Amino acid sequence: MPVRPDLSAIRARYAAAAMVWARQEGFDNPRVEAAFAAVPRESYLTPPPWRVFSPGGGPVDEETSDPARLYQDVLVVLDRRKGINNGQPSLHAAWMAMVDPQAGETVVQVGIGAGYYTAILAELVGQGGRLEAFEIEPSLAAVARENLASLPQVAVHAASAVGAALPLADIVYVSAGAVAPDPAWLRCLKPQGRLIMPWQPAPMEGRTLLARREPGGFSVQLHGSVAFVGCIGAEARDVRARGLPAQPIGRTRSVWLSSESSPDESATAIYADVWLSTREV
């Protein structure tokens, strides 16, 4: 697709604006800003015209074939019928600043859509890194595979990453709402590996969950509210009604594999395979 001569300047302004949320959360990251400025969004979407809209019924809602209109803090429709969009740039800039991908690291990405944020992650890990990119919708996986074909560090899998045998990873980056972290995402993390995901234990209760593998377990930080399309296969049922007092979800500080640690009175949510807790790791 031809790139307009002035788009590099537009992307630079867009990248700077996209970092506002990250800075508010205390995660300034010049490398992430540079990656957003370098990667052309229009090259990693479905073909135009594009439907773009602001989250929460904001000021932008239009159909356009002008790539310059993509460089706002807007979502882009990828599959209207299934509610799948290329998500809000400022949110993903904040997430990437939080997990801070380094050159040479391995990333498992769950729910890649047409590949835009995959391309930015690939920019951050470089050709010495690795992206194992999963998209369960076959038509979008096919688009992403074509869009990302020039990036040798990216492998696109038209498959679910829930319960999958995953490679050891420095980062697991989940772009679909899950009721609980999937055990496979936790088990594949290397020491100091990071998982970031939308934890959506109930409707209208989504939070960014950032987990890190520590020597004693998986520490958790919760950040601002989020809402994502559901992650197919990650609709685990909350079973916290086991006679244990449930602590407020906002006090969550760790996540545990049930096979390695039994739930106790510190639980904020209990599922079949994992549970979350107010305990510090």
Short mmCIF file of C-alpha atoms in Angstrom, two decimals:
data_model
loop_
_atom_site.label_atom_id
_atom_site.label_comp_id
_atom_site.label_asym_id
_atom_site.label_seq_id
_atom_site.Cartn_x
_atom_site.Cartn_y
_atom_site.Cartn_z
CA MET A 1 0.00 0.00 0.00
CA PRO A 2 1.47 3.42 -0.91
CA VAL A 3 2.52 5.48 2.11
CA ARG A 4 1.86 9.20 2.01
CA PRO A 5 5.05 11.26 2.37
CA ASP A 6 3.77 13.10 5.47
CA LEU A 7 2.75 9.99 7.44
CA SER A 8 6.06 9.64 9.28
CA ALA A 9 5.51 13.02 10.94
CA ILE A 10 1.90 12.13 11.71
CA ARG A 11 3.02 8.83 13.23
CA ALA A 12 5.57 10.59 15.43
CA ARG A 13 2.88 12.89 16.88
CA TYR A 14 0.52 9.92 17.30
CA ALA A 15 3.21 7.90 19.09
CA ALA A 16 3.88 10.72 21.53
CA ALA A 17 0.16 11.08 22.26
CA ALA A 18 -0.24 7.32 22.66
CA MET A 19 2.22 7.35 25.59
CA VAL A 20 0.05 9.60 27.77
CA TRP A 21 -1.72 6.67 29.48
CA ALA A 22 1.59 4.89 30.08
CA ARG A 23 3.06 7.98 31.71
CA GLN A 24 -0.01 8.38 33.92
CA GLU A 25 0.56 4.81 35.12
CA GLY A 26 4.25 5.58 35.79
CA PHE A 27 5.64 3.64 32.83
CA ASP A 28 7.38 6.08 30.48
CA ASN A 29 9.25 4.15 27.78
CA PRO A 30 11.01 5.93 24.88
CA ARG A 31 11.63 2.62 23.05
CA VAL A 32 7.90 1.91 22.92
CA GLU A 33 7.19 5.42 21.64
CA ALA A 34 9.81 4.96 18.91
CA ALA A 35 8.28 1.62 17.88
CA PHE A 36 4.80 3.17 17.57
CA ALA A 37 6.33 5.92 15.44
CA ALA A 38 8.13 3.42 13.20
CA VAL A 39 5.36 0.91 12.38
CA PRO A 40 2.71 1.89 9.79
CA ARG A 41 -0.70 0.95 11.21
CA GLU A 42 -2.32 0.82 7.76
CA SER A 43 -0.02 -2.04 6.75
CA TYR A 44 -1.24 -4.36 9.53
CA LEU A 45 -5.03 -4.11 9.31
CA THR A 46 -7.68 -5.58 7.04
CA PRO A 47 -7.96 -3.76 3.66
CA PRO A 48 -9.60 -0.31 3.52
CA PRO A 49 -12.05 1.28 3.84
CA TRP A 50 -11.64 1.17 7.62
CA ARG A 51 -14.29 1.83 10.24
CA VAL A 52 -12.63 3.78 13.05
CA PHE A 53 -14.23 4.83 16.32
CA SER A 54 -13.35 6.22 19.72
CA PRO A 55 -13.83 3.95 22.74
CA GLY A 56 -16.83 4.65 24.93
CA GLY A 57 -18.78 6.53 22.27
CA GLY A 58 -16.19 9.29 21.86
CA PRO A 59 -15.96 11.91 19.13
CA VAL A 60 -14.68 9.74 16.25
CA ASP A 61 -16.92 7.31 14.35
CA GLU A 62 -16.30 7.21 10.63
CA GLU A 63 -15.44 5.09 7.62
CA THR A 64 -12.27 6.14 5.83
CA SER A 65 -9.65 5.05 3.32
CA ASP A 66 -7.25 7.78 4.43
CA PRO A 67 -4.43 6.18 6.47
CA ALA A 68 -3.81 9.48 8.26
CA ARG A 69 -7.17 9.00 10.03
CA LEU A 70 -5.80 5.86 11.70
CA TYR A 71 -3.29 7.91 13.72
CA GLN A 72 -5.70 8.84 16.48
CA ASP A 73 -6.47 7.03 19.72
CA VAL A 74 -9.15 4.99 17.97
CA LEU A 75 -10.16 1.38 17.46
CA VAL A 76 -10.39 -0.05 13.94
CA VAL A 77 -13.03 -2.64 13.09
CA LEU A 78 -11.57 -5.96 11.89
CA ASP A 79 -14.67 -8.16 12.09
CA ARG A 80 -17.87 -6.26 12.85
CA ARG A 81 -20.03 -9.37 13.24
CA LYS A 82 -17.78 -10.88 15.90
CA GLY A 83 -16.93 -7.58 17.58
CA ILE A 84 -13.20 -7.89 16.88
CA ASN A 85 -11.25 -4.64 16.60
CA ASN A 86 -7.69 -3.42 16.41
CA GLY A 87 -7.58 -1.99 19.92
CA GLN A 88 -6.91 1.40 21.45
CA PRO A 89 -3.31 2.55 20.81
CA SER A 90 -2.86 4.31 24.16
CA LEU A 91 -3.83 1.15 26.04
CA HIS A 92 -1.39 -1.02 24.10
CA ALA A 93 1.36 1.58 24.41
CA ALA A 94 0.86 1.46 28.19
CA TRP A 95 0.89 -2.35 28.20
CA MET A 96 4.08 -2.50 26.17
CA ALA A 97 5.70 0.06 28.44
CA MET A 98 4.72 -2.11 31.43
CA VAL A 99 6.17 -5.38 30.06
CA ASP A 100 9.11 -3.54 28.41
CA PRO A 101 10.08 -6.03 25.64
CA GLN A 102 13.83 -6.20 25.14
CA ALA A 103 15.90 -7.07 22.07
CA GLY A 104 16.24 -10.83 21.73
CA GLU A 105 13.28 -11.74 23.96
CA THR A 106 10.55 -14.24 23.09
CA VAL A 107 6.92 -13.12 23.15
CA VAL A 108 3.80 -15.29 23.01
CA GLN A 109 0.94 -13.09 21.80
CA VAL A 110 -2.64 -14.30 22.18
CA GLY A 111 -5.23 -12.73 19.87
CA ILE A 112 -3.27 -10.85 17.23
CA GLY A 113 -6.10 -9.72 14.95
CA ALA A 114 -4.52 -8.56 11.69
CA GLY A 115 -1.08 -8.07 13.21
CA TYR A 116 -0.58 -4.37 14.03
CA TYR A 117 0.52 -4.77 17.65
CA THR A 118 2.45 -7.90 16.68
CA ALA A 119 4.49 -5.76 14.31
CA ILE A 120 5.22 -3.26 17.09
CA LEU A 121 6.28 -6.05 19.46
CA ALA A 122 8.51 -7.41 16.67
CA GLU A 123 10.09 -3.98 16.34
CA LEU A 124 10.86 -4.03 20.06
CA VAL A 125 12.38 -7.54 20.23
CA GLY A 126 14.23 -7.12 16.94
CA GLN A 127 15.32 -9.79 14.49
CA GLY A 128 17.12 -11.60 17.30
CA GLY A 129 13.83 -11.99 19.17
CA ARG A 130 10.84 -14.24 18.55
CA LEU A 131 7.08 -13.72 18.31
CA GLU A 132 4.79 -16.74 18.56
CA ALA A 133 1.54 -15.12 17.48
CA PHE A 134 -1.82 -16.89 17.97
CA GLU A 135 -5.12 -15.97 16.30
CA ILE A 136 -8.06 -18.36 16.58
CA GLU A 137 -10.16 -16.73 13.82
CA PRO A 138 -8.89 -18.37 10.58
CA SER A 139 -9.72 -15.45 8.30
CA LEU A 140 -7.88 -12.94 10.49
CA ALA A 141 -4.96 -15.33 10.95
CA ALA A 142 -4.63 -15.51 7.16
CA VAL A 143 -4.62 -11.70 6.89
CA ALA A 144 -2.07 -11.43 9.70
CA ARG A 145 0.19 -14.04 8.13
CA GLU A 146 0.24 -12.05 4.88
CA ASN A 147 0.72 -8.71 6.68
CA LEU A 148 3.59 -10.05 8.80
CA ALA A 149 5.34 -12.12 6.12
CA SER A 150 8.28 -9.72 5.90
CA LEU A 151 9.12 -10.12 9.62
CA PRO A 152 11.25 -13.26 10.02
CA GLN A 153 10.98 -13.21 13.82
CA VAL A 154 7.18 -13.71 13.69
CA ALA A 155 5.39 -17.06 13.42
CA VAL A 156 1.59 -16.83 13.03
CA HIS A 157 -0.48 -19.74 14.37
CA ALA A 158 -4.13 -20.08 13.33
CA ALA A 159 -4.92 -21.75 16.64
CA SER A 160 -5.94 -21.18 20.24
CA ALA A 161 -3.25 -20.51 22.83
CA VAL A 162 -5.53 -21.62 25.67
CA GLY A 163 -4.26 -24.85 27.19
CA ALA A 164 -1.65 -25.06 24.45
CA ALA A 165 1.91 -26.34 24.64
CA LEU A 166 3.73 -23.02 24.51
CA PRO A 167 7.44 -22.26 24.18
CA LEU A 168 9.29 -20.69 27.08
CA ALA A 169 8.64 -16.97 26.88
CA ASP A 170 9.83 -13.74 28.40
CA ILE A 171 6.42 -12.16 27.77
CA VAL A 172 2.88 -13.46 27.29
CA TYR A 173 0.75 -10.70 25.79
CA VAL A 174 -2.99 -11.45 25.76
CA SER A 175 -5.30 -9.25 23.68
CA ALA A 176 -8.59 -10.98 24.57
CA GLY A 177 -10.56 -10.90 27.80
CA ALA A 178 -10.17 -13.94 30.05
CA VAL A 179 -12.02 -14.76 33.24
CA ALA A 180 -8.74 -16.07 34.67
CA PRO A 181 -5.12 -16.47 33.60
CA ASP A 182 -4.72 -19.72 31.69
CA PRO A 183 -2.27 -22.08 33.44
CA ALA A 184 -0.37 -22.54 30.17
CA TRP A 185 0.37 -18.80 30.06
CA LEU A 186 1.86 -18.89 33.56
CA ARG A 187 3.82 -22.13 33.14
CA CYS A 188 5.61 -20.95 29.99
CA LEU A 189 7.07 -17.85 31.65
CA LYS A 190 10.80 -17.77 32.17
CA PRO A 191 12.20 -16.41 35.46
CA GLN A 192 11.15 -12.74 35.63
CA GLY A 193 8.85 -13.41 32.66
CA ARG A 194 5.82 -11.11 32.39
CA LEU A 195 2.17 -11.85 31.58
CA ILE A 196 -0.14 -8.98 30.68
CA MET A 197 -3.82 -9.55 30.00
CA PRO A 198 -7.33 -8.19 30.48
CA TRP A 199 -8.63 -9.98 33.58
CA GLN A 200 -12.41 -9.92 33.19
CA PRO A 201 -13.83 -11.96 36.09
CA ALA A 202 -17.30 -10.49 35.59
CA PRO A 203 -19.08 -8.20 33.09
CA MET A 204 -17.93 -4.59 33.46
CA GLU A 205 -15.19 -5.68 35.89
CA GLY A 206 -12.15 -5.85 33.60
CA ARG A 207 -8.73 -4.81 34.87
CA THR A 208 -5.26 -4.95 33.38
CA LEU A 209 -3.42 -7.79 35.11
CA LEU A 210 0.38 -7.72 35.05
CA ALA A 211 1.97 -10.87 36.48
CA ARG A 212 5.66 -11.65 36.90
CA ARG A 213 7.33 -14.98 37.66
CA GLU A 214 9.28 -14.46 40.88
CA PRO A 215 11.37 -17.07 42.74
CA GLY A 216 8.44 -17.73 45.09
CA GLY A 217 5.51 -17.53 42.68
CA PHE A 218 3.68 -15.10 40.40
CA SER A 219 3.33 -11.54 41.66
CA VAL A 220 0.42 -9.43 40.35
CA GLN A 221 -0.22 -5.75 39.79
CA LEU A 222 -3.65 -4.51 38.73
CA HIS A 223 -4.05 -1.40 36.61
CA GLY A 224 -6.88 0.57 34.98
CA SER A 225 -10.22 -0.70 33.74
CA VAL A 226 -10.36 -2.47 30.35
CA ALA A 227 -12.93 -4.21 28.14
CA PHE A 228 -11.91 -6.72 25.45
CA VAL A 229 -13.69 -9.25 23.28
CA GLY A 230 -13.72 -12.59 25.10
CA CYS A 231 -10.88 -15.08 24.73
CA ILE A 232 -12.45 -18.26 23.34
CA GLY A 233 -11.74 -21.15 25.69
CA ALA A 234 -10.77 -18.93 28.64
CA GLU A 235 -14.27 -18.63 30.08
CA ALA A 236 -13.32 -20.45 33.31
CA ARG A 237 -16.10 -20.48 35.89
CA ASP A 238 -15.47 -18.64 39.15
CA VAL A 239 -15.85 -21.15 41.98
CA ARG A 240 -14.92 -18.89 44.88
CA ALA A 241 -17.99 -20.11 46.85
CA ARG A 242 -16.02 -22.89 48.56
CA GLY A 243 -16.68 -21.64 52.05
CA LEU A 244 -13.67 -19.32 51.96
CA PRO A 245 -14.20 -15.60 52.49
CA ALA A 246 -13.55 -13.84 49.19
CA GLN A 247 -11.31 -10.80 49.54
CA PRO A 248 -11.94 -7.74 47.32
CA ILE A 249 -10.60 -8.31 43.80
CA GLY A 250 -8.81 -4.95 43.85
CA ARG A 251 -6.49 -6.24 46.60
CA THR A 252 -5.09 -9.01 44.39
CA ARG A 253 -1.28 -9.27 44.66
CA SER A 254 -0.51 -12.78 43.36
CA VAL A 255 -1.78 -15.67 41.25
CA TRP A 256 -1.17 -19.34 42.03
CA LEU A 257 -1.46 -22.63 40.18
CA SER A 258 -3.93 -24.79 42.10
CA SER A 259 -1.72 -27.82 41.48
CA GLU A 260 1.07 -26.13 43.43
CA SER A 261 -0.78 -24.22 46.15
CA SER A 262 -4.25 -24.67 47.68
CA PRO A 263 -6.57 -21.68 48.04
CA ASP A 264 -6.77 -20.11 51.48
CA GLU A 265 -8.52 -17.22 53.21
CA SER A 266 -6.44 -14.70 51.22
CA ALA A 267 -8.25 -15.65 47.99
CA THR A 268 -9.78 -12.93 45.82
CA ALA A 269 -10.98 -15.39 43.15
CA ILE A 270 -10.78 -19.17 42.85
CA TYR A 271 -11.00 -21.16 39.63
CA ALA A 272 -10.48 -24.79 38.75
CA ASP A 273 -6.77 -24.45 37.86
CA VAL A 274 -5.64 -21.12 39.31
CA TRP A 275 -6.52 -18.79 42.14
CA LEU A 276 -5.73 -15.19 42.95
CA SER A 277 -4.78 -13.83 46.32
CA THR A 278 -3.95 -10.83 48.49
CA ARG A 279 -0.71 -12.61 49.48
CA GLU A 280 2.59 -11.04 48.50
CA VAL A 281 5.03 -13.36 46.70
#
